[in-house]
mmCIF file of C-alpha atoms in Angstrom:
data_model
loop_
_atom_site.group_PDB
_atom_site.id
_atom_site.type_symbol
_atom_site.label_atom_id
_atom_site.label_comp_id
_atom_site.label_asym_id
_atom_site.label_seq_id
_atom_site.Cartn_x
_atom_site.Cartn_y
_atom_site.Cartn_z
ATOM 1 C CA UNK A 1 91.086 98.103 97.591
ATOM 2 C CA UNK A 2 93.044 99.366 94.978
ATOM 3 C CA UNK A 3 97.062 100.569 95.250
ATOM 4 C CA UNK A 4 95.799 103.877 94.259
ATOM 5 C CA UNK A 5 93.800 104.512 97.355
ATOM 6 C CA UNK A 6 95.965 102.951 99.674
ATOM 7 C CA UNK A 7 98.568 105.864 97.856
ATOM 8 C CA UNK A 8 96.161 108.630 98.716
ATOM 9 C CA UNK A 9 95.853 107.201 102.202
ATOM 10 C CA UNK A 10 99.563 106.785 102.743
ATOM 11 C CA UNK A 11 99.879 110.451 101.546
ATOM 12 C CA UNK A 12 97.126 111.978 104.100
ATOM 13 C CA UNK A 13 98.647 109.747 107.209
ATOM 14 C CA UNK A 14 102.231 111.410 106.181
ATOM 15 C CA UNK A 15 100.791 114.413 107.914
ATOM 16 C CA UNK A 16 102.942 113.807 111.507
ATOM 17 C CA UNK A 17 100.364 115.580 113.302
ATOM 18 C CA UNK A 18 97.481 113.146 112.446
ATOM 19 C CA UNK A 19 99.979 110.516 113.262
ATOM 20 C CA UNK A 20 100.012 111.616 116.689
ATOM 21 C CA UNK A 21 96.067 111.625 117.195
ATOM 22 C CA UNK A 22 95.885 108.378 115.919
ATOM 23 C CA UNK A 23 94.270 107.324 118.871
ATOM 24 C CA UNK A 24 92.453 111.158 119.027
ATOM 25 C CA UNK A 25 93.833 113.712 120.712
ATOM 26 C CA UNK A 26 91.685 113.164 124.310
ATOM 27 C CA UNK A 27 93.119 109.721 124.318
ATOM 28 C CA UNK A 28 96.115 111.374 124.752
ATOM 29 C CA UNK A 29 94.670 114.435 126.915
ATOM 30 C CA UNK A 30 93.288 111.890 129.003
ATOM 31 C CA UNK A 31 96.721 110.166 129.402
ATOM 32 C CA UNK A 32 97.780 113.262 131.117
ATOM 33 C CA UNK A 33 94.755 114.136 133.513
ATOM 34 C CA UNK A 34 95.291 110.258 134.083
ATOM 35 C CA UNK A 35 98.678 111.323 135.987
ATOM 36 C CA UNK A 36 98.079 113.532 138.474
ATOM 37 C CA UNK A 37 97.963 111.852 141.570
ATOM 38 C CA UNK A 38 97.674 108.073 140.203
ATOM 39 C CA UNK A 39 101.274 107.040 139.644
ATOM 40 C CA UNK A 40 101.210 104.151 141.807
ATOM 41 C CA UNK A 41 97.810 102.960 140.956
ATOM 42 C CA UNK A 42 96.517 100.457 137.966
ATOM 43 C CA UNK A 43 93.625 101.847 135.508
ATOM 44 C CA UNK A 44 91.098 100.076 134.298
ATOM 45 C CA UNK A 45 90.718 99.969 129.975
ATOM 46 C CA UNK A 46 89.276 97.890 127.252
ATOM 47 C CA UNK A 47 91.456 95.284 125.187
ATOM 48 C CA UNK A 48 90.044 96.336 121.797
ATOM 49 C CA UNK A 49 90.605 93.005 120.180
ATOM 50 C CA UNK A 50 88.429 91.574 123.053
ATOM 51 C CA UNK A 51 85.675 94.116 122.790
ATOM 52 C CA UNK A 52 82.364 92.818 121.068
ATOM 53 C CA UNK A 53 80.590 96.188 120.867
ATOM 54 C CA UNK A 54 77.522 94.774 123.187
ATOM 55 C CA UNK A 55 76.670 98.521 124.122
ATOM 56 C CA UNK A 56 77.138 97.722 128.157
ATOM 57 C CA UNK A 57 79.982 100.518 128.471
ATOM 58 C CA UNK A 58 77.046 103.110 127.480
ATOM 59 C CA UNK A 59 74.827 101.822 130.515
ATOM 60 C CA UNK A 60 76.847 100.345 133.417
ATOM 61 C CA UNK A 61 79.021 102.690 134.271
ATOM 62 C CA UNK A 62 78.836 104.343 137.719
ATOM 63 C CA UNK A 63 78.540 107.786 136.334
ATOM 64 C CA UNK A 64 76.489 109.639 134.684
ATOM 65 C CA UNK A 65 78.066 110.040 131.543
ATOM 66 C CA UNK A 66 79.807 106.958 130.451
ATOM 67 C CA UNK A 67 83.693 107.552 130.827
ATOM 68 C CA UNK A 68 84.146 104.860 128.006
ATOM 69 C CA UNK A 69 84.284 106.560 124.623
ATOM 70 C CA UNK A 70 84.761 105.765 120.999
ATOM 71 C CA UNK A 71 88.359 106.464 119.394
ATOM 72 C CA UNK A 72 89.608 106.466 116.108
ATOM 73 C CA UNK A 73 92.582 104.770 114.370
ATOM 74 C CA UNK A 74 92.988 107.073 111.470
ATOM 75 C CA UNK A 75 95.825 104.124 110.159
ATOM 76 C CA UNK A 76 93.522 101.768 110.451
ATOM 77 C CA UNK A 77 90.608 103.789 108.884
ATOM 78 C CA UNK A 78 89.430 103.550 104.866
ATOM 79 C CA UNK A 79 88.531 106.823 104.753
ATOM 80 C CA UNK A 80 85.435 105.022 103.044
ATOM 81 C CA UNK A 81 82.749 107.400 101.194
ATOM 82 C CA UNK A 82 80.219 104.490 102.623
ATOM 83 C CA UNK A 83 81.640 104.057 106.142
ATOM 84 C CA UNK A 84 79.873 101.390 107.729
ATOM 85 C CA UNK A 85 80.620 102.795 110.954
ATOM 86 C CA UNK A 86 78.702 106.411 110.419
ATOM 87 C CA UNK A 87 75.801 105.291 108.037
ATOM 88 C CA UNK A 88 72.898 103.199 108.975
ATOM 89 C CA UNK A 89 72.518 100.588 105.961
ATOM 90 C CA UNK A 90 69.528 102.596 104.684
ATOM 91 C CA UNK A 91 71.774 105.084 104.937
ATOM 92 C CA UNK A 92 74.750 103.410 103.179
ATOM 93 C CA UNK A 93 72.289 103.730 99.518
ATOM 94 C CA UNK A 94 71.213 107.364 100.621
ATOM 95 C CA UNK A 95 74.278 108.707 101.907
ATOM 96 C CA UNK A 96 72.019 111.041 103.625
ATOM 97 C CA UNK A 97 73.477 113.057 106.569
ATOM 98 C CA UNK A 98 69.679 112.639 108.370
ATOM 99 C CA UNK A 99 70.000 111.395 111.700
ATOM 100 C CA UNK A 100 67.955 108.183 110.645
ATOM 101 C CA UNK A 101 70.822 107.844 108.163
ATOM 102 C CA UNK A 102 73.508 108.014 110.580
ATOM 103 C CA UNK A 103 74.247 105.374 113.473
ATOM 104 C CA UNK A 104 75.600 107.320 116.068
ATOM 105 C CA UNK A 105 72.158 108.081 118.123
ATOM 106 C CA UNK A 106 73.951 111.406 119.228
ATOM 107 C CA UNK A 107 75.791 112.292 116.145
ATOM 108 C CA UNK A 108 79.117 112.482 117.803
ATOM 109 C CA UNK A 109 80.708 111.210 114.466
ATOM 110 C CA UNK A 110 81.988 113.792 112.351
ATOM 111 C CA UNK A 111 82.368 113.338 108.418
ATOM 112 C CA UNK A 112 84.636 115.603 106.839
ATOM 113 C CA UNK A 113 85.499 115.318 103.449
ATOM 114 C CA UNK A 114 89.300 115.243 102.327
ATOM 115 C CA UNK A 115 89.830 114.574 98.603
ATOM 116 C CA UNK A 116 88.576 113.705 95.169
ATOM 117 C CA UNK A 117 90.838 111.249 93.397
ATOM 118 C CA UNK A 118 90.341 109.110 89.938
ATOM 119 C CA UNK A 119 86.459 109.128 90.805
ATOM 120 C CA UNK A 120 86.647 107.981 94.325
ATOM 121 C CA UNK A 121 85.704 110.612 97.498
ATOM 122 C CA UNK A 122 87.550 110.513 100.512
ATOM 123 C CA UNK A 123 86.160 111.189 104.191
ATOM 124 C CA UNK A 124 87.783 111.819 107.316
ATOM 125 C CA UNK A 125 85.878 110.354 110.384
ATOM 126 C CA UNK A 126 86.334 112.319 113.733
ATOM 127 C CA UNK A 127 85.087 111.474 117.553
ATOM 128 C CA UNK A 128 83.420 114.285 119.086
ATOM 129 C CA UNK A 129 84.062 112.907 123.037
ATOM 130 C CA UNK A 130 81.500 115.511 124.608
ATOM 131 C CA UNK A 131 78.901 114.183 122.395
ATOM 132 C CA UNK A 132 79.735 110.363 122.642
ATOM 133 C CA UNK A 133 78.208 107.647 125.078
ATOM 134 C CA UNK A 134 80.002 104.519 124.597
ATOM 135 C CA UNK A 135 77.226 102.642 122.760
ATOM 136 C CA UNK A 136 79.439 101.283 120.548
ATOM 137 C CA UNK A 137 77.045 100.917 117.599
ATOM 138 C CA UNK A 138 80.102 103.140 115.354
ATOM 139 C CA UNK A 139 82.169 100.082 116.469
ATOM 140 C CA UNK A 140 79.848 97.195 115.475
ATOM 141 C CA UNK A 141 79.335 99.112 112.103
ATOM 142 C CA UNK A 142 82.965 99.795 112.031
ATOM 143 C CA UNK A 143 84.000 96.043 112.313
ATOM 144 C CA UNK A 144 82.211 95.091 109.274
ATOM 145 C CA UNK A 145 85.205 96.673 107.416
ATOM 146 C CA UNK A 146 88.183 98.367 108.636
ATOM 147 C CA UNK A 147 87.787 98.193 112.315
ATOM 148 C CA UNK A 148 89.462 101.718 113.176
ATOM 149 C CA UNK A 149 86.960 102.571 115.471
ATOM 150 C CA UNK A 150 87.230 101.189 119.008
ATOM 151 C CA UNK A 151 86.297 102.210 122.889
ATOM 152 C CA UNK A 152 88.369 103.057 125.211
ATOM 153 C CA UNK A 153 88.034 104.335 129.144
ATOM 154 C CA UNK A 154 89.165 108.040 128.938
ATOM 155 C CA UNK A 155 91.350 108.675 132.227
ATOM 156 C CA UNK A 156 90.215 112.313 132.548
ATOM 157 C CA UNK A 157 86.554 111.231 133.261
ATOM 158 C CA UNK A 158 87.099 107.173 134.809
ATOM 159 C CA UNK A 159 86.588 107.549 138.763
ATOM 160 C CA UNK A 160 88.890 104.236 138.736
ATOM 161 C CA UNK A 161 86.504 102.235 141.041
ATOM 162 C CA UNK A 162 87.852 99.268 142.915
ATOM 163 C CA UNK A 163 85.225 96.677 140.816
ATOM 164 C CA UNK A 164 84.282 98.507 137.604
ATOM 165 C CA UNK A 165 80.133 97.828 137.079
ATOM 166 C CA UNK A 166 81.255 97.897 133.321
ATOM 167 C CA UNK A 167 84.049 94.897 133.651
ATOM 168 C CA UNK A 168 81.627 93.271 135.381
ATOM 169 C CA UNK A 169 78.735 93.356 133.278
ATOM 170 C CA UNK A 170 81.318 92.837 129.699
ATOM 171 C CA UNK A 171 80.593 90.029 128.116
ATOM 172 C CA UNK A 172 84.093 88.930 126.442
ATOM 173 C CA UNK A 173 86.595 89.989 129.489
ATOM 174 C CA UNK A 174 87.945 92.874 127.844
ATOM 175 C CA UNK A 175 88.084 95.202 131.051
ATOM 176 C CA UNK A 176 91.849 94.231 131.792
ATOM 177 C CA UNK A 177 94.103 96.697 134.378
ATOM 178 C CA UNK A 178 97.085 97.957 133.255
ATOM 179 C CA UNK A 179 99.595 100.399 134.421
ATOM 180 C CA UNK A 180 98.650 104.386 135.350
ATOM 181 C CA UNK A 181 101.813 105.751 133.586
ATOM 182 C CA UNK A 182 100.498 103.618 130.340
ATOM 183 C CA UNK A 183 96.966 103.351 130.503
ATOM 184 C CA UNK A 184 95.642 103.314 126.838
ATOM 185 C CA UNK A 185 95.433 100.385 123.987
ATOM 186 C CA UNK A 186 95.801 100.349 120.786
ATOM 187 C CA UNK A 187 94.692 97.701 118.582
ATOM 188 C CA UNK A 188 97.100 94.523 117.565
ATOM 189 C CA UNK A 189 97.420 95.712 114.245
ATOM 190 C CA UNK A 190 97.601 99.531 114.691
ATOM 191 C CA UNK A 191 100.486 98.230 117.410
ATOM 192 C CA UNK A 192 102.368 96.496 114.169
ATOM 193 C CA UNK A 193 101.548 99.430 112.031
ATOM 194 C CA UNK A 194 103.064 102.092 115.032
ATOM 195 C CA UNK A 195 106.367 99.917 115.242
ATOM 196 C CA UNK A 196 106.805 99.787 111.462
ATOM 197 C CA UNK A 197 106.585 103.808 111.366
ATOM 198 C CA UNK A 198 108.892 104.015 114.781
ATOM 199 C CA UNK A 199 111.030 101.718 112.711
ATOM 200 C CA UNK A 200 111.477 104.542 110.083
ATOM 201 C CA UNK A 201 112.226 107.224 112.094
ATOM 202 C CA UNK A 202 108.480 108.708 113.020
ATOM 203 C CA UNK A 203 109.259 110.237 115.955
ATOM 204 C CA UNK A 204 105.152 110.523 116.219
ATOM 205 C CA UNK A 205 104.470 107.272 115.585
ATOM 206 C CA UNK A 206 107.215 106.426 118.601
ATOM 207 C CA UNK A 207 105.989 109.215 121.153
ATOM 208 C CA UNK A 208 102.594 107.680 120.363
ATOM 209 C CA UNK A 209 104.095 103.647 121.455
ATOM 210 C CA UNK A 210 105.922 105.369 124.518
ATOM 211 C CA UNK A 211 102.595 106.470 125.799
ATOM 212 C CA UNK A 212 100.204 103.098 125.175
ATOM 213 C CA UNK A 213 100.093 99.682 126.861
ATOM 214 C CA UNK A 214 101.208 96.867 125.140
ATOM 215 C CA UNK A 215 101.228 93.341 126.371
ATOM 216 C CA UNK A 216 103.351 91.700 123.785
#
């Protein structure tokens, strides 16, 4: 990766507002509806560094619509042209928007390009929660390079049941409980990356840390 994309990176992160939805903005919507009522109780959520992708969140879950759903770590992300995490790898060559090209089976990924620098094209990739199940098959992709893109339970939708069918059924322990008044995860290193920015003043980046769990 060269120093001049990691400039054009460091230039479109600057944006405070992005900084804020670096976990998207229903992780943080969900945070809220996660509140009401549920101040005493834990929350079940996934330890991202545990998660293996093995699709189980998209088919053991009590309800009808998965409440796990993919987020996105825009610090983390590449903003790769040939994201490994939206294109098949037929569709990596192609760069086809088909939906054989793309992994997501419900096309809840959304590509959006942001600039043109010396020769390179830059993409911004976006979680549409309506439209994702949980499969994780973004995630598996996604791991192959950057890892931005991760699952987590969203608190508006989770039921909170005593044994979550999804813990049970995950392969690699990564249901953990944690506390209702802090029940989202970010990754280890978007953690170190958040306390670096908090470190220089981003009151985002701090607001962001004040609302996730972190067991360090």
């Amino acid at each position: 990766m060269s120093d001049e994309k990691q400039t054009d990176r460091r230039g479109f992160l600057a944006d405070g507002a992005r900084v804020v939805g670096v976990v998207s903005a229903g992780v943080l919507g969900g945070y809220l509806a996660g509140q009401r009522g549920q101040a005493e109780e834990n929350r079940w959520q996934i330890d991202p560094d545990k998660c293996v992708g093995c699709g189980n969140c998209a088919t053991h879950c009590v309800l009808d619509e998965s409440a796990v759903k993919c987020v996105q770590c825009f610090d983390m992300c590449g903003f790769c042209n040939r994201c490994t995490g939206y294109y098949t790898l037929d569709g990596l060559d192609s760069r086809d928007t088909a939906a054989a090209d793309l992994l997501c089976p419900t096309e809840a990924i959304i590509r959006t390009f942001v600039e043109g620098k010396a020769g390179q094209d830059f993409y911004e990739y976006t979680i549409d929660t309506d439209a994702c199940i949980g499969c994780a098959m973004c995630v598996k992709g996604c791991a192959l390079m950057n890892g931005s893109l991760y699952l987590q339970v969203m608190h508006d939708r989770c039921v909170n049941c005593n044994e979550c069918a999804i813990a049970v059924a995950c392969p690699s322990d990564a249901f953990v409980n944690v506390s209702a008044d802090k029940p989202y995860r970010l990754k280890r290193v978007a953690l170190g990356v958040m306390r670096q920015k908090a470190g220089k003043a981003d009151t985002a980046a701090q607001k962001l840390l004040d609302q996730v769990h972190a067991d360090e």
